[in-house]
mmCIF file with all atom_site columns, C-alpha atoms in Angstrom:
data_model
loop_
_atom_site.group_PDB
_atom_site.id
_atom_site.type_symbol
_atom_site.label_atom_id
_atom_site.label_alt_id
_atom_site.label_comp_id
_atom_site.label_asym_id
_atom_site.label_entity_id
_atom_site.label_seq_id
_atom_site.pdbx_PDB_ins_code
_atom_site.Cartn_x
_atom_site.Cartn_y
_atom_site.Cartn_z
_atom_site.occupancy
_atom_site.B_iso_or_equiv
_atom_site.pdbx_formal_charge
_atom_site.auth_seq_id
_atom_site.auth_comp_id
_atom_site.auth_asym_id
_atom_site.auth_atom_id
_atom_site.pdbx_PDB_model_num
ATOM 1   C CA . ALA A 1 1   ? 2.300  -12.128 -0.482  1.00 67.00 ? 1   ALA A CA 1
ATOM 2   C CA . GLN A 1 2   ? 5.077  -14.629 -0.238  1.00 72.00 ? 2   GLN A CA 1
ATOM 3   C CA . SER A 1 3   ? 5.682  -16.803 2.799   1.00 86.00 ? 3   SER A CA 1
ATOM 4   C CA . VAL A 1 4   ? 7.849  -19.707 3.747   1.00 92.00 ? 4   VAL A CA 1
ATOM 5   C CA . THR A 1 5   ? 6.867  -22.378 6.220   1.00 93.00 ? 5   THR A CA 1
ATOM 6   C CA . GLN A 1 6   ? 9.281  -24.774 7.846   1.00 94.00 ? 6   GLN A CA 1
ATOM 7   C CA . LEU A 1 7   ? 7.041  -27.109 9.707   1.00 90.00 ? 7   LEU A CA 1
ATOM 8   C CA . ASP A 1 8   ? 9.746  -28.598 11.948  1.00 93.00 ? 8   ASP A CA 1
ATOM 9   C CA . SER A 1 9   ? 11.528 -26.355 14.348  1.00 92.00 ? 9   SER A CA 1
ATOM 10  C CA . GLN A 1 10  ? 13.772 -29.217 15.469  1.00 95.00 ? 10  GLN A CA 1
ATOM 11  C CA . VAL A 1 11  ? 14.782 -32.470 13.864  1.00 96.00 ? 11  VAL A CA 1
ATOM 12  C CA . PRO A 1 12  ? 16.825 -35.003 15.837  1.00 96.00 ? 12  PRO A CA 1
ATOM 13  C CA . VAL A 1 13  ? 18.448 -37.847 13.882  1.00 96.00 ? 13  VAL A CA 1
ATOM 14  C CA . PHE A 1 14  ? 21.084 -40.428 14.503  1.00 96.00 ? 14  PHE A CA 1
ATOM 15  C CA . GLU A 1 15  ? 24.412 -40.185 12.695  1.00 96.00 ? 15  GLU A CA 1
ATOM 16  C CA . GLU A 1 16  ? 24.467 -41.881 9.285   1.00 96.00 ? 16  GLU A CA 1
ATOM 17  C CA . ALA A 1 17  ? 20.665 -41.831 9.103   1.00 97.00 ? 17  ALA A CA 1
ATOM 18  C CA . PRO A 1 18  ? 18.847 -40.041 6.297   1.00 97.00 ? 18  PRO A CA 1
ATOM 19  C CA . VAL A 1 19  ? 17.159 -36.714 6.863   1.00 97.00 ? 19  VAL A CA 1
ATOM 20  C CA . GLU A 1 20  ? 14.542 -34.580 5.240   1.00 97.00 ? 20  GLU A CA 1
ATOM 21  C CA . LEU A 1 21  ? 13.872 -30.941 6.293   1.00 98.00 ? 21  LEU A CA 1
ATOM 22  C CA . ARG A 1 22  ? 10.597 -29.727 4.993   1.00 97.00 ? 22  ARG A CA 1
ATOM 23  C CA . CYS A 1 23  ? 9.868  -26.385 3.381   1.00 97.00 ? 23  CYS A CA 1
ATOM 24  C CA . ASN A 1 24  ? 6.702  -25.123 1.823   1.00 96.00 ? 24  ASN A CA 1
ATOM 25  C CA . TYR A 1 25  ? 6.197  -21.779 0.232   1.00 93.00 ? 25  TYR A CA 1
ATOM 26  C CA . SER A 1 26  ? 3.295  -19.722 -0.978  1.00 89.00 ? 26  SER A CA 1
ATOM 27  C CA . SER A 1 27  ? 3.534  -17.535 -4.011  1.00 76.00 ? 27  SER A CA 1
ATOM 28  C CA . SER A 1 28  ? 1.395  -16.916 -7.089  1.00 71.00 ? 28  SER A CA 1
ATOM 29  C CA . VAL A 1 29  ? 4.265  -16.118 -9.318  1.00 78.00 ? 29  VAL A CA 1
ATOM 30  C CA . SER A 1 30  ? 7.563  -17.610 -10.433 1.00 82.00 ? 30  SER A CA 1
ATOM 31  C CA . VAL A 1 31  ? 10.050 -17.926 -7.581  1.00 86.00 ? 31  VAL A CA 1
ATOM 32  C CA . TYR A 1 32  ? 13.618 -18.733 -6.750  1.00 90.00 ? 32  TYR A CA 1
ATOM 33  C CA . LEU A 1 33  ? 14.238 -21.010 -3.747  1.00 93.00 ? 33  LEU A CA 1
ATOM 34  C CA . PHE A 1 34  ? 17.180 -21.292 -1.438  1.00 94.00 ? 34  PHE A CA 1
ATOM 35  C CA . TRP A 1 35  ? 18.493 -23.275 1.510   1.00 96.00 ? 35  TRP A CA 1
ATOM 36  C CA . TYR A 1 36  ? 20.982 -21.612 3.824   1.00 94.00 ? 36  TYR A CA 1
ATOM 37  C CA . VAL A 1 37  ? 22.810 -23.238 6.746   1.00 94.00 ? 37  VAL A CA 1
ATOM 38  C CA . GLN A 1 38  ? 24.041 -21.569 9.914   1.00 91.00 ? 38  GLN A CA 1
ATOM 39  C CA . TYR A 1 39  ? 26.609 -23.532 11.838  1.00 90.00 ? 39  TYR A CA 1
ATOM 40  C CA . PRO A 1 40  ? 26.963 -22.797 15.604  1.00 86.00 ? 40  PRO A CA 1
ATOM 41  C CA . ASN A 1 41  ? 28.489 -19.339 16.099  1.00 78.00 ? 41  ASN A CA 1
ATOM 42  C CA . GLN A 1 42  ? 28.911 -18.783 12.404  1.00 81.00 ? 42  GLN A CA 1
ATOM 43  C CA . GLY A 1 43  ? 27.208 -16.731 9.704   1.00 82.00 ? 43  GLY A CA 1
ATOM 44  C CA . LEU A 1 44  ? 24.766 -18.092 7.145   1.00 88.00 ? 44  LEU A CA 1
ATOM 45  C CA . GLN A 1 45  ? 26.086 -19.714 4.058   1.00 89.00 ? 45  GLN A CA 1
ATOM 46  C CA . LEU A 1 46  ? 24.297 -20.884 0.952   1.00 91.00 ? 46  LEU A CA 1
ATOM 47  C CA . LEU A 1 47  ? 23.655 -24.657 0.678   1.00 94.00 ? 47  LEU A CA 1
ATOM 48  C CA . LEU A 1 48  ? 21.908 -24.710 -2.668  1.00 95.00 ? 48  LEU A CA 1
ATOM 49  C CA . LYS A 1 49  ? 19.478 -22.774 -4.798  1.00 92.00 ? 49  LYS A CA 1
ATOM 50  C CA . TYR A 1 50  ? 16.811 -23.387 -7.467  1.00 92.00 ? 50  TYR A CA 1
ATOM 51  C CA . LEU A 1 51  ? 16.484 -20.744 -10.146 1.00 88.00 ? 51  LEU A CA 1
ATOM 52  C CA . SER A 1 52  ? 15.196 -22.767 -13.119 1.00 86.00 ? 52  SER A CA 1
ATOM 53  C CA . GLY A 1 53  ? 15.768 -25.994 -14.986 1.00 87.00 ? 53  GLY A CA 1
ATOM 54  C CA . SER A 1 54  ? 16.150 -29.358 -13.301 1.00 89.00 ? 54  SER A CA 1
ATOM 55  C CA . THR A 1 55  ? 13.952 -29.643 -10.253 1.00 90.00 ? 55  THR A CA 1
ATOM 56  C CA . LEU A 1 56  ? 16.537 -31.661 -8.347  1.00 95.00 ? 56  LEU A CA 1
ATOM 57  C CA . VAL A 1 57  ? 19.255 -29.394 -7.065  1.00 95.00 ? 57  VAL A CA 1
ATOM 58  C CA . LYS A 1 58  ? 22.496 -30.577 -5.566  1.00 95.00 ? 58  LYS A CA 1
ATOM 59  C CA . GLY A 1 59  ? 24.341 -28.464 -3.037  1.00 94.00 ? 59  GLY A CA 1
ATOM 60  C CA . ILE A 1 60  ? 27.430 -28.600 -0.847  1.00 92.00 ? 60  ILE A CA 1
ATOM 61  C CA . ASN A 1 61  ? 28.139 -31.213 1.794   1.00 92.00 ? 61  ASN A CA 1
ATOM 62  C CA . GLY A 1 62  ? 25.990 -33.886 0.085   1.00 95.00 ? 62  GLY A CA 1
ATOM 63  C CA . PHE A 1 63  ? 22.676 -32.077 0.445   1.00 97.00 ? 63  PHE A CA 1
ATOM 64  C CA . GLU A 1 64  ? 20.086 -31.904 -2.287  1.00 97.00 ? 64  GLU A CA 1
ATOM 65  C CA . ALA A 1 65  ? 16.626 -30.484 -2.635  1.00 97.00 ? 65  ALA A CA 1
ATOM 66  C CA . GLU A 1 66  ? 13.732 -31.043 -4.976  1.00 95.00 ? 66  GLU A CA 1
ATOM 67  C CA . PHE A 1 67  ? 11.501 -28.309 -6.290  1.00 94.00 ? 67  PHE A CA 1
ATOM 68  C CA . ASN A 1 68  ? 7.862  -29.471 -6.503  1.00 93.00 ? 68  ASN A CA 1
ATOM 69  C CA . LYS A 1 69  ? 5.745  -26.790 -8.046  1.00 90.00 ? 69  LYS A CA 1
ATOM 70  C CA . SER A 1 70  ? 2.437  -28.600 -7.664  1.00 91.00 ? 70  SER A CA 1
ATOM 71  C CA . GLN A 1 71  ? 3.036  -29.085 -3.933  1.00 92.00 ? 71  GLN A CA 1
ATOM 72  C CA . THR A 1 72  ? 4.849  -25.753 -3.548  1.00 93.00 ? 72  THR A CA 1
ATOM 73  C CA . SER A 1 73  ? 7.587  -27.535 -1.674  1.00 95.00 ? 73  SER A CA 1
ATOM 74  C CA . PHE A 1 74  ? 11.404 -27.447 -1.590  1.00 97.00 ? 74  PHE A CA 1
ATOM 75  C CA . HIS A 1 75  ? 12.362 -30.133 0.820   1.00 97.00 ? 75  HIS A CA 1
ATOM 76  C CA . LEU A 1 76  ? 16.022 -30.606 1.744   1.00 98.00 ? 76  LEU A CA 1
ATOM 77  C CA . ARG A 1 77  ? 17.525 -34.130 1.982   1.00 97.00 ? 77  ARG A CA 1
ATOM 78  C CA . LYS A 1 78  ? 20.655 -35.890 2.785   1.00 97.00 ? 78  LYS A CA 1
ATOM 79  C CA . PRO A 1 79  ? 20.966 -39.689 2.601   1.00 97.00 ? 79  PRO A CA 1
ATOM 80  C CA . SER A 1 80  ? 23.452 -40.015 5.488   1.00 97.00 ? 80  SER A CA 1
ATOM 81  C CA . VAL A 1 81  ? 24.152 -37.257 8.036   1.00 97.00 ? 81  VAL A CA 1
ATOM 82  C CA . HIS A 1 82  ? 27.315 -36.603 9.948   1.00 95.00 ? 82  HIS A CA 1
ATOM 83  C CA . ILE A 1 83  ? 27.860 -34.950 13.309  1.00 95.00 ? 83  ILE A CA 1
ATOM 84  C CA . SER A 1 84  ? 29.259 -31.927 11.418  1.00 94.00 ? 84  SER A CA 1
ATOM 85  C CA . ASP A 1 85  ? 25.823 -31.303 9.867   1.00 96.00 ? 85  ASP A CA 1
ATOM 86  C CA . THR A 1 86  ? 24.564 -30.118 13.222  1.00 96.00 ? 86  THR A CA 1
ATOM 87  C CA . ALA A 1 87  ? 23.268 -26.623 12.414  1.00 95.00 ? 87  ALA A CA 1
ATOM 88  C CA . GLU A 1 88  ? 20.216 -24.527 11.758  1.00 94.00 ? 88  GLU A CA 1
ATOM 89  C CA . TYR A 1 89  ? 18.801 -24.683 8.263   1.00 96.00 ? 89  TYR A CA 1
ATOM 90  C CA . PHE A 1 90  ? 16.799 -21.947 6.658   1.00 95.00 ? 90  PHE A CA 1
ATOM 91  C CA . CYS A 1 91  ? 14.615 -22.161 3.624   1.00 95.00 ? 91  CYS A CA 1
ATOM 92  C CA . ALA A 1 92  ? 14.063 -18.937 1.665   1.00 93.00 ? 92  ALA A CA 1
ATOM 93  C CA . VAL A 1 93  ? 11.993 -17.745 -1.282  1.00 91.00 ? 93  VAL A CA 1
ATOM 94  C CA . LYS A 1 94  ? 12.288 -14.845 -3.645  1.00 86.00 ? 94  LYS A CA 1
ATOM 95  C CA . LYS A 1 95  ? 10.010 -13.760 -6.444  1.00 81.00 ? 95  LYS A CA 1
ATOM 96  C CA . SER A 1 96  ? 12.021 -13.888 -9.682  1.00 75.00 ? 96  SER A CA 1
ATOM 97  C CA . SER A 1 97  ? 11.020 -10.269 -10.358 1.00 72.00 ? 97  SER A CA 1
ATOM 98  C CA . ALA A 1 98  ? 11.839 -8.912  -6.911  1.00 72.00 ? 98  ALA A CA 1
ATOM 99  C CA . SER A 1 99  ? 14.778 -8.234  -4.656  1.00 70.00 ? 99  SER A CA 1
ATOM 100 C CA . LYS A 1 100 ? 13.581 -9.206  -1.244  1.00 76.00 ? 100 LYS A CA 1
ATOM 101 C CA . ILE A 1 101 ? 14.200 -12.732 0.046   1.00 83.00 ? 101 ILE A CA 1
ATOM 102 C CA . ILE A 1 102 ? 11.766 -14.121 2.572   1.00 87.00 ? 102 ILE A CA 1
ATOM 103 C CA . PHE A 1 103 ? 13.231 -16.581 5.117   1.00 90.00 ? 103 PHE A CA 1
ATOM 104 C CA . GLY A 1 104 ? 11.535 -19.346 7.025   1.00 92.00 ? 104 GLY A CA 1
ATOM 105 C CA . SER A 1 105 ? 11.841 -19.607 10.744  1.00 90.00 ? 105 SER A CA 1
ATOM 106 C CA . GLY A 1 106 ? 14.546 -22.303 10.494  1.00 93.00 ? 106 GLY A CA 1
ATOM 107 C CA . THR A 1 107 ? 14.940 -25.963 11.434  1.00 96.00 ? 107 THR A CA 1
ATOM 108 C CA . ARG A 1 108 ? 17.505 -27.019 14.028  1.00 95.00 ? 108 ARG A CA 1
ATOM 109 C CA . LEU A 1 109 ? 19.104 -30.279 12.968  1.00 96.00 ? 109 LEU A CA 1
ATOM 110 C CA . SER A 1 110 ? 20.749 -32.131 15.760  1.00 95.00 ? 110 SER A CA 1
ATOM 111 C CA . ILE A 1 111 ? 22.739 -35.300 15.169  1.00 95.00 ? 111 ILE A CA 1
ATOM 112 C CA . ARG A 1 112 ? 23.032 -38.018 17.797  1.00 90.00 ? 112 ARG A CA 1
ATOM 113 C CA . PRO A 1 113 ? 26.009 -40.378 17.725  1.00 88.00 ? 113 PRO A CA 1
ATOM 114 C CA . GLY B 2 1   ? 38.981 -12.433 -1.255  1.00 54.00 ? 1   GLY B CA 1
ATOM 115 C CA . ALA B 2 2   ? 37.534 -10.950 1.903   1.00 78.00 ? 2   ALA B CA 1
ATOM 116 C CA . GLY B 2 3   ? 33.955 -11.672 2.815   1.00 90.00 ? 3   GLY B CA 1
ATOM 117 C CA . VAL B 2 4   ? 31.307 -9.425  4.317   1.00 93.00 ? 4   VAL B CA 1
ATOM 118 C CA . SER B 2 5   ? 32.469 -7.914  7.554   1.00 94.00 ? 5   SER B CA 1
ATOM 119 C CA . GLN B 2 6   ? 30.433 -6.315  10.333  1.00 95.00 ? 6   GLN B CA 1
ATOM 120 C CA . SER B 2 7   ? 31.338 -4.238  13.333  1.00 96.00 ? 7   SER B CA 1
ATOM 121 C CA . PRO B 2 8   ? 31.060 -4.345  16.194  1.00 96.00 ? 8   PRO B CA 1
ATOM 122 C CA . SER B 2 9   ? 30.654 -8.069  16.697  1.00 94.00 ? 9   SER B CA 1
ATOM 123 C CA . ASN B 2 10  ? 28.940 -7.482  20.042  1.00 95.00 ? 10  ASN B CA 1
ATOM 124 C CA . LYS B 2 11  ? 27.263 -4.383  21.436  1.00 97.00 ? 11  LYS B CA 1
ATOM 125 C CA . VAL B 2 12  ? 25.684 -3.936  24.834  1.00 97.00 ? 12  VAL B CA 1
ATOM 126 C CA . THR B 2 13  ? 23.752 -0.701  25.338  1.00 97.00 ? 13  THR B CA 1
ATOM 127 C CA . GLU B 2 14  ? 21.332 0.825   27.707  1.00 97.00 ? 14  GLU B CA 1
ATOM 128 C CA . LYS B 2 15  ? 17.710 1.330   26.831  1.00 97.00 ? 15  LYS B CA 1
ATOM 129 C CA . GLY B 2 16  ? 17.185 4.716   25.161  1.00 97.00 ? 16  GLY B CA 1
ATOM 130 C CA . LYS B 2 17  ? 20.671 5.062   23.751  1.00 97.00 ? 17  LYS B CA 1
ATOM 131 C CA . ASP B 2 18  ? 21.393 5.154   19.996  1.00 98.00 ? 18  ASP B CA 1
ATOM 132 C CA . VAL B 2 19  ? 23.533 2.528   18.310  1.00 98.00 ? 19  VAL B CA 1
ATOM 133 C CA . GLU B 2 20  ? 25.198 2.353   14.936  1.00 98.00 ? 20  GLU B CA 1
ATOM 134 C CA . LEU B 2 21  ? 26.094 -0.884  13.250  1.00 98.00 ? 21  LEU B CA 1
ATOM 135 C CA . ARG B 2 22  ? 28.437 -1.153  10.319  1.00 97.00 ? 22  ARG B CA 1
ATOM 136 C CA . CYS B 2 23  ? 28.636 -3.408  7.330   1.00 97.00 ? 23  CYS B CA 1
ATOM 137 C CA . ASP B 2 24  ? 31.389 -3.712  4.785   1.00 96.00 ? 24  ASP B CA 1
ATOM 138 C CA . PRO B 2 25  ? 30.159 -5.707  1.740   1.00 95.00 ? 25  PRO B CA 1
ATOM 139 C CA . ILE B 2 26  ? 32.255 -7.735  -0.637  1.00 94.00 ? 26  ILE B CA 1
ATOM 140 C CA . SER B 2 27  ? 34.015 -5.443  -3.077  1.00 92.00 ? 27  SER B CA 1
ATOM 141 C CA . GLY B 2 28  ? 32.058 -5.122  -6.287  1.00 90.00 ? 28  GLY B CA 1
ATOM 142 C CA . HIS B 2 29  ? 28.720 -6.234  -4.828  1.00 92.00 ? 29  HIS B CA 1
ATOM 143 C CA . THR B 2 30  ? 26.072 -3.751  -5.798  1.00 90.00 ? 30  THR B CA 1
ATOM 144 C CA . ALA B 2 31  ? 23.296 -5.162  -3.568  1.00 91.00 ? 31  ALA B CA 1
ATOM 145 C CA . LEU B 2 32  ? 23.300 -5.008  0.235   1.00 94.00 ? 32  LEU B CA 1
ATOM 146 C CA . TYR B 2 33  ? 20.764 -6.315  2.746   1.00 94.00 ? 33  TYR B CA 1
ATOM 147 C CA . TRP B 2 34  ? 20.124 -5.923  6.392   1.00 96.00 ? 34  TRP B CA 1
ATOM 148 C CA . TYR B 2 35  ? 18.273 -8.605  8.426   1.00 95.00 ? 35  TYR B CA 1
ATOM 149 C CA . ARG B 2 36  ? 17.450 -9.033  12.100  1.00 95.00 ? 36  ARG B CA 1
ATOM 150 C CA . GLN B 2 37  ? 17.461 -12.443 13.757  1.00 91.00 ? 37  GLN B CA 1
ATOM 151 C CA . ARG B 2 38  ? 15.858 -12.594 17.178  1.00 90.00 ? 38  ARG B CA 1
ATOM 152 C CA . LEU B 2 39  ? 16.790 -15.469 19.451  1.00 84.00 ? 39  LEU B CA 1
ATOM 153 C CA . GLY B 2 40  ? 15.328 -18.745 18.177  1.00 76.00 ? 40  GLY B CA 1
ATOM 154 C CA . GLN B 2 41  ? 13.675 -17.124 15.191  1.00 79.00 ? 41  GLN B CA 1
ATOM 155 C CA . GLY B 2 42  ? 14.246 -16.763 11.512  1.00 81.00 ? 42  GLY B CA 1
ATOM 156 C CA . LEU B 2 43  ? 15.650 -13.912 9.589   1.00 88.00 ? 43  LEU B CA 1
ATOM 157 C CA . GLU B 2 44  ? 13.535 -10.765 9.338   1.00 90.00 ? 44  GLU B CA 1
ATOM 158 C CA . PHE B 2 45  ? 14.239 -8.545  6.319   1.00 90.00 ? 45  PHE B CA 1
ATOM 159 C CA . LEU B 2 46  ? 14.937 -4.907  7.226   1.00 94.00 ? 46  LEU B CA 1
ATOM 160 C CA . ILE B 2 47  ? 16.256 -2.972  4.293   1.00 93.00 ? 47  ILE B CA 1
ATOM 161 C CA . TYR B 2 48  ? 17.756 -3.486  0.821   1.00 92.00 ? 48  TYR B CA 1
ATOM 162 C CA . PHE B 2 49  ? 20.122 -1.297  -1.228  1.00 92.00 ? 49  PHE B CA 1
ATOM 163 C CA . GLN B 2 50  ? 20.768 -1.815  -4.933  1.00 89.00 ? 50  GLN B CA 1
ATOM 164 C CA . GLY B 2 51  ? 23.245 0.492   -6.602  1.00 84.00 ? 51  GLY B CA 1
ATOM 165 C CA . ASN B 2 52  ? 21.986 4.065   -6.783  1.00 83.00 ? 52  ASN B CA 1
ATOM 166 C CA . SER B 2 53  ? 18.317 3.102   -6.681  1.00 86.00 ? 53  SER B CA 1
ATOM 167 C CA . ALA B 2 54  ? 16.103 4.150   -3.779  1.00 87.00 ? 54  ALA B CA 1
ATOM 168 C CA . PRO B 2 55  ? 16.401 1.566   -1.009  1.00 90.00 ? 55  PRO B CA 1
ATOM 169 C CA . ASP B 2 56  ? 13.617 -0.848  -0.216  1.00 89.00 ? 56  ASP B CA 1
ATOM 170 C CA . LYS B 2 57  ? 12.816 0.123   3.410   1.00 90.00 ? 57  LYS B CA 1
ATOM 171 C CA . SER B 2 58  ? 9.677  -1.973  3.684   1.00 88.00 ? 58  SER B CA 1
ATOM 172 C CA . GLY B 2 59  ? 11.086 -4.191  6.472   1.00 90.00 ? 59  GLY B CA 1
ATOM 173 C CA . LEU B 2 60  ? 12.137 -1.506  8.898   1.00 94.00 ? 60  LEU B CA 1
ATOM 174 C CA . PRO B 2 61  ? 10.008 -2.037  12.090  1.00 93.00 ? 61  PRO B CA 1
ATOM 175 C CA . SER B 2 62  ? 9.761  1.537   13.150  1.00 93.00 ? 62  SER B CA 1
ATOM 176 C CA . ASP B 2 63  ? 10.991 5.086   12.486  1.00 95.00 ? 63  ASP B CA 1
ATOM 177 C CA . ARG B 2 64  ? 13.669 4.516   15.056  1.00 97.00 ? 64  ARG B CA 1
ATOM 178 C CA . PHE B 2 65  ? 15.463 2.336   12.498  1.00 97.00 ? 65  PHE B CA 1
ATOM 179 C CA . SER B 2 66  ? 17.373 3.891   9.563   1.00 96.00 ? 66  SER B CA 1
ATOM 180 C CA . ALA B 2 67  ? 20.103 2.852   7.240   1.00 96.00 ? 67  ALA B CA 1
ATOM 181 C CA . GLU B 2 68  ? 22.493 4.517   4.859   1.00 95.00 ? 68  GLU B CA 1
ATOM 182 C CA . ARG B 2 69  ? 24.809 3.313   2.218   1.00 94.00 ? 69  ARG B CA 1
ATOM 183 C CA . THR B 2 70  ? 27.633 5.275   0.550   1.00 85.00 ? 70  THR B CA 1
ATOM 184 C CA . GLY B 2 71  ? 27.696 4.361   -3.108  1.00 80.00 ? 71  GLY B CA 1
ATOM 185 C CA . GLU B 2 72  ? 28.384 0.641   -3.377  1.00 80.00 ? 72  GLU B CA 1
ATOM 186 C CA . SER B 2 73  ? 30.445 0.401   -0.214  1.00 89.00 ? 73  SER B CA 1
ATOM 187 C CA . VAL B 2 74  ? 29.906 0.661   3.533   1.00 95.00 ? 74  VAL B CA 1
ATOM 188 C CA . SER B 2 75  ? 26.466 0.689   5.092   1.00 97.00 ? 75  SER B CA 1
ATOM 189 C CA . THR B 2 76  ? 25.450 1.743   8.555   1.00 97.00 ? 76  THR B CA 1
ATOM 190 C CA . LEU B 2 77  ? 22.259 0.716   10.336  1.00 97.00 ? 77  LEU B CA 1
ATOM 191 C CA . THR B 2 78  ? 21.240 3.156   13.079  1.00 98.00 ? 78  THR B CA 1
ATOM 192 C CA . ILE B 2 79  ? 18.768 2.363   15.829  1.00 98.00 ? 79  ILE B CA 1
ATOM 193 C CA . GLN B 2 80  ? 17.681 5.376   17.832  1.00 98.00 ? 80  GLN B CA 1
ATOM 194 C CA . ARG B 2 81  ? 16.355 5.271   21.386  1.00 97.00 ? 81  ARG B CA 1
ATOM 195 C CA . THR B 2 82  ? 16.962 1.492   21.651  1.00 97.00 ? 82  THR B CA 1
ATOM 196 C CA . GLN B 2 83  ? 14.371 -0.677  23.360  1.00 97.00 ? 83  GLN B CA 1
ATOM 197 C CA . GLN B 2 84  ? 14.852 -4.128  24.870  1.00 96.00 ? 84  GLN B CA 1
ATOM 198 C CA . GLU B 2 85  ? 12.921 -5.745  22.035  1.00 95.00 ? 85  GLU B CA 1
ATOM 199 C CA . ASP B 2 86  ? 15.663 -4.535  19.671  1.00 97.00 ? 86  ASP B CA 1
ATOM 200 C CA . SER B 2 87  ? 18.005 -7.080  21.178  1.00 97.00 ? 87  SER B CA 1
ATOM 201 C CA . ALA B 2 88  ? 18.930 -9.503  18.366  1.00 96.00 ? 88  ALA B CA 1
ATOM 202 C CA . VAL B 2 89  ? 21.630 -10.361 15.927  1.00 95.00 ? 89  VAL B CA 1
ATOM 203 C CA . TYR B 2 90  ? 21.772 -7.958  13.024  1.00 97.00 ? 90  TYR B CA 1
ATOM 204 C CA . LEU B 2 91  ? 22.993 -9.580  9.823   1.00 95.00 ? 91  LEU B CA 1
ATOM 205 C CA . CYS B 2 92  ? 24.263 -7.959  6.739   1.00 95.00 ? 92  CYS B CA 1
ATOM 206 C CA . ALA B 2 93  ? 24.498 -9.619  3.322   1.00 94.00 ? 93  ALA B CA 1
ATOM 207 C CA . SER B 2 94  ? 25.751 -8.520  -0.073  1.00 93.00 ? 94  SER B CA 1
ATOM 208 C CA . SER B 2 95  ? 25.313 -9.918  -3.564  1.00 90.00 ? 95  SER B CA 1
ATOM 209 C CA . LEU B 2 96  ? 26.635 -9.143  -7.048  1.00 88.00 ? 96  LEU B CA 1
ATOM 210 C CA . GLY B 2 97  ? 23.175 -7.966  -8.043  1.00 80.00 ? 97  GLY B CA 1
ATOM 211 C CA . SER B 2 98  ? 19.538 -8.420  -7.264  1.00 71.00 ? 98  SER B CA 1
ATOM 212 C CA . GLY B 2 99  ? 18.647 -12.090 -7.276  1.00 68.00 ? 99  GLY B CA 1
ATOM 213 C CA . GLU B 2 100 ? 22.207 -13.331 -7.016  1.00 76.00 ? 100 GLU B CA 1
ATOM 214 C CA . THR B 2 101 ? 23.485 -15.416 -4.134  1.00 81.00 ? 101 THR B CA 1
ATOM 215 C CA . GLN B 2 102 ? 23.737 -13.480 -0.893  1.00 86.00 ? 102 GLN B CA 1
ATOM 216 C CA . TYR B 2 103 ? 26.876 -13.655 1.172   1.00 90.00 ? 103 TYR B CA 1
ATOM 217 C CA . PHE B 2 104 ? 26.337 -13.064 4.846   1.00 91.00 ? 104 PHE B CA 1
ATOM 218 C CA . GLY B 2 105 ? 28.520 -11.366 7.413   1.00 93.00 ? 105 GLY B CA 1
ATOM 219 C CA . PRO B 2 106 ? 29.050 -12.774 10.915  1.00 90.00 ? 106 PRO B CA 1
ATOM 220 C CA . GLY B 2 107 ? 26.496 -10.402 12.419  1.00 93.00 ? 107 GLY B CA 1
ATOM 221 C CA . THR B 2 108 ? 26.389 -7.906  15.229  1.00 96.00 ? 108 THR B CA 1
ATOM 222 C CA . ARG B 2 109 ? 24.958 -9.226  18.479  1.00 95.00 ? 109 ARG B CA 1
ATOM 223 C CA . LEU B 2 110 ? 23.073 -6.365  20.110  1.00 97.00 ? 110 LEU B CA 1
ATOM 224 C CA . LEU B 2 111 ? 21.893 -6.486  23.704  1.00 97.00 ? 111 LEU B CA 1
ATOM 225 C CA . VAL B 2 112 ? 19.755 -3.697  25.093  1.00 97.00 ? 112 VAL B CA 1
ATOM 226 C CA . LEU B 2 113 ? 19.611 -3.678  28.852  1.00 96.00 ? 113 LEU B CA 1
#
């Protein structure tokens, strides 16, 4: 069965500092990977996704993620965060042959001025 | 164009009552998903509709939960004899097809007293 682990429930960082939000998944088959963001009092929106091809995926708002098959990871990074990046970030995985997407428990990113 | 809409945005009900939540997907989207998000937790898959295929109900937590979808349009999620543990935000998402990017609605915040 698939599962997604986001090891950090909360990540505090200073404004303009770099950030990495960790995501590990377990699956024995080919998968698609996603990062969604949920800003305060808003719905989820897609940040980026990996379906195939280049393992480095660039998304909106300066975020990027790298698919590492050997480590079964899909960590999200941004070189310099802004106050407006304060949100909850969800990693998700889907078997390429299936319909259901499994979400991680989320990481709350808080930016300090 | 219009995004996914959900109604009501908030619902307060008494334990034991039935509630019905509505989702209007993006026009043309054949796939529709329902998720539950409890306070401080990740998204929990409930049910998935794809066109005229039989829905994937594997995430429904009990037989008190049911959902319907009329063709490729509106979906309703019904919770019978609500319990306090049903309190959560219920999110709906739609996509062009299975595996495509999911677009989320703003959610219905349900509180069972």
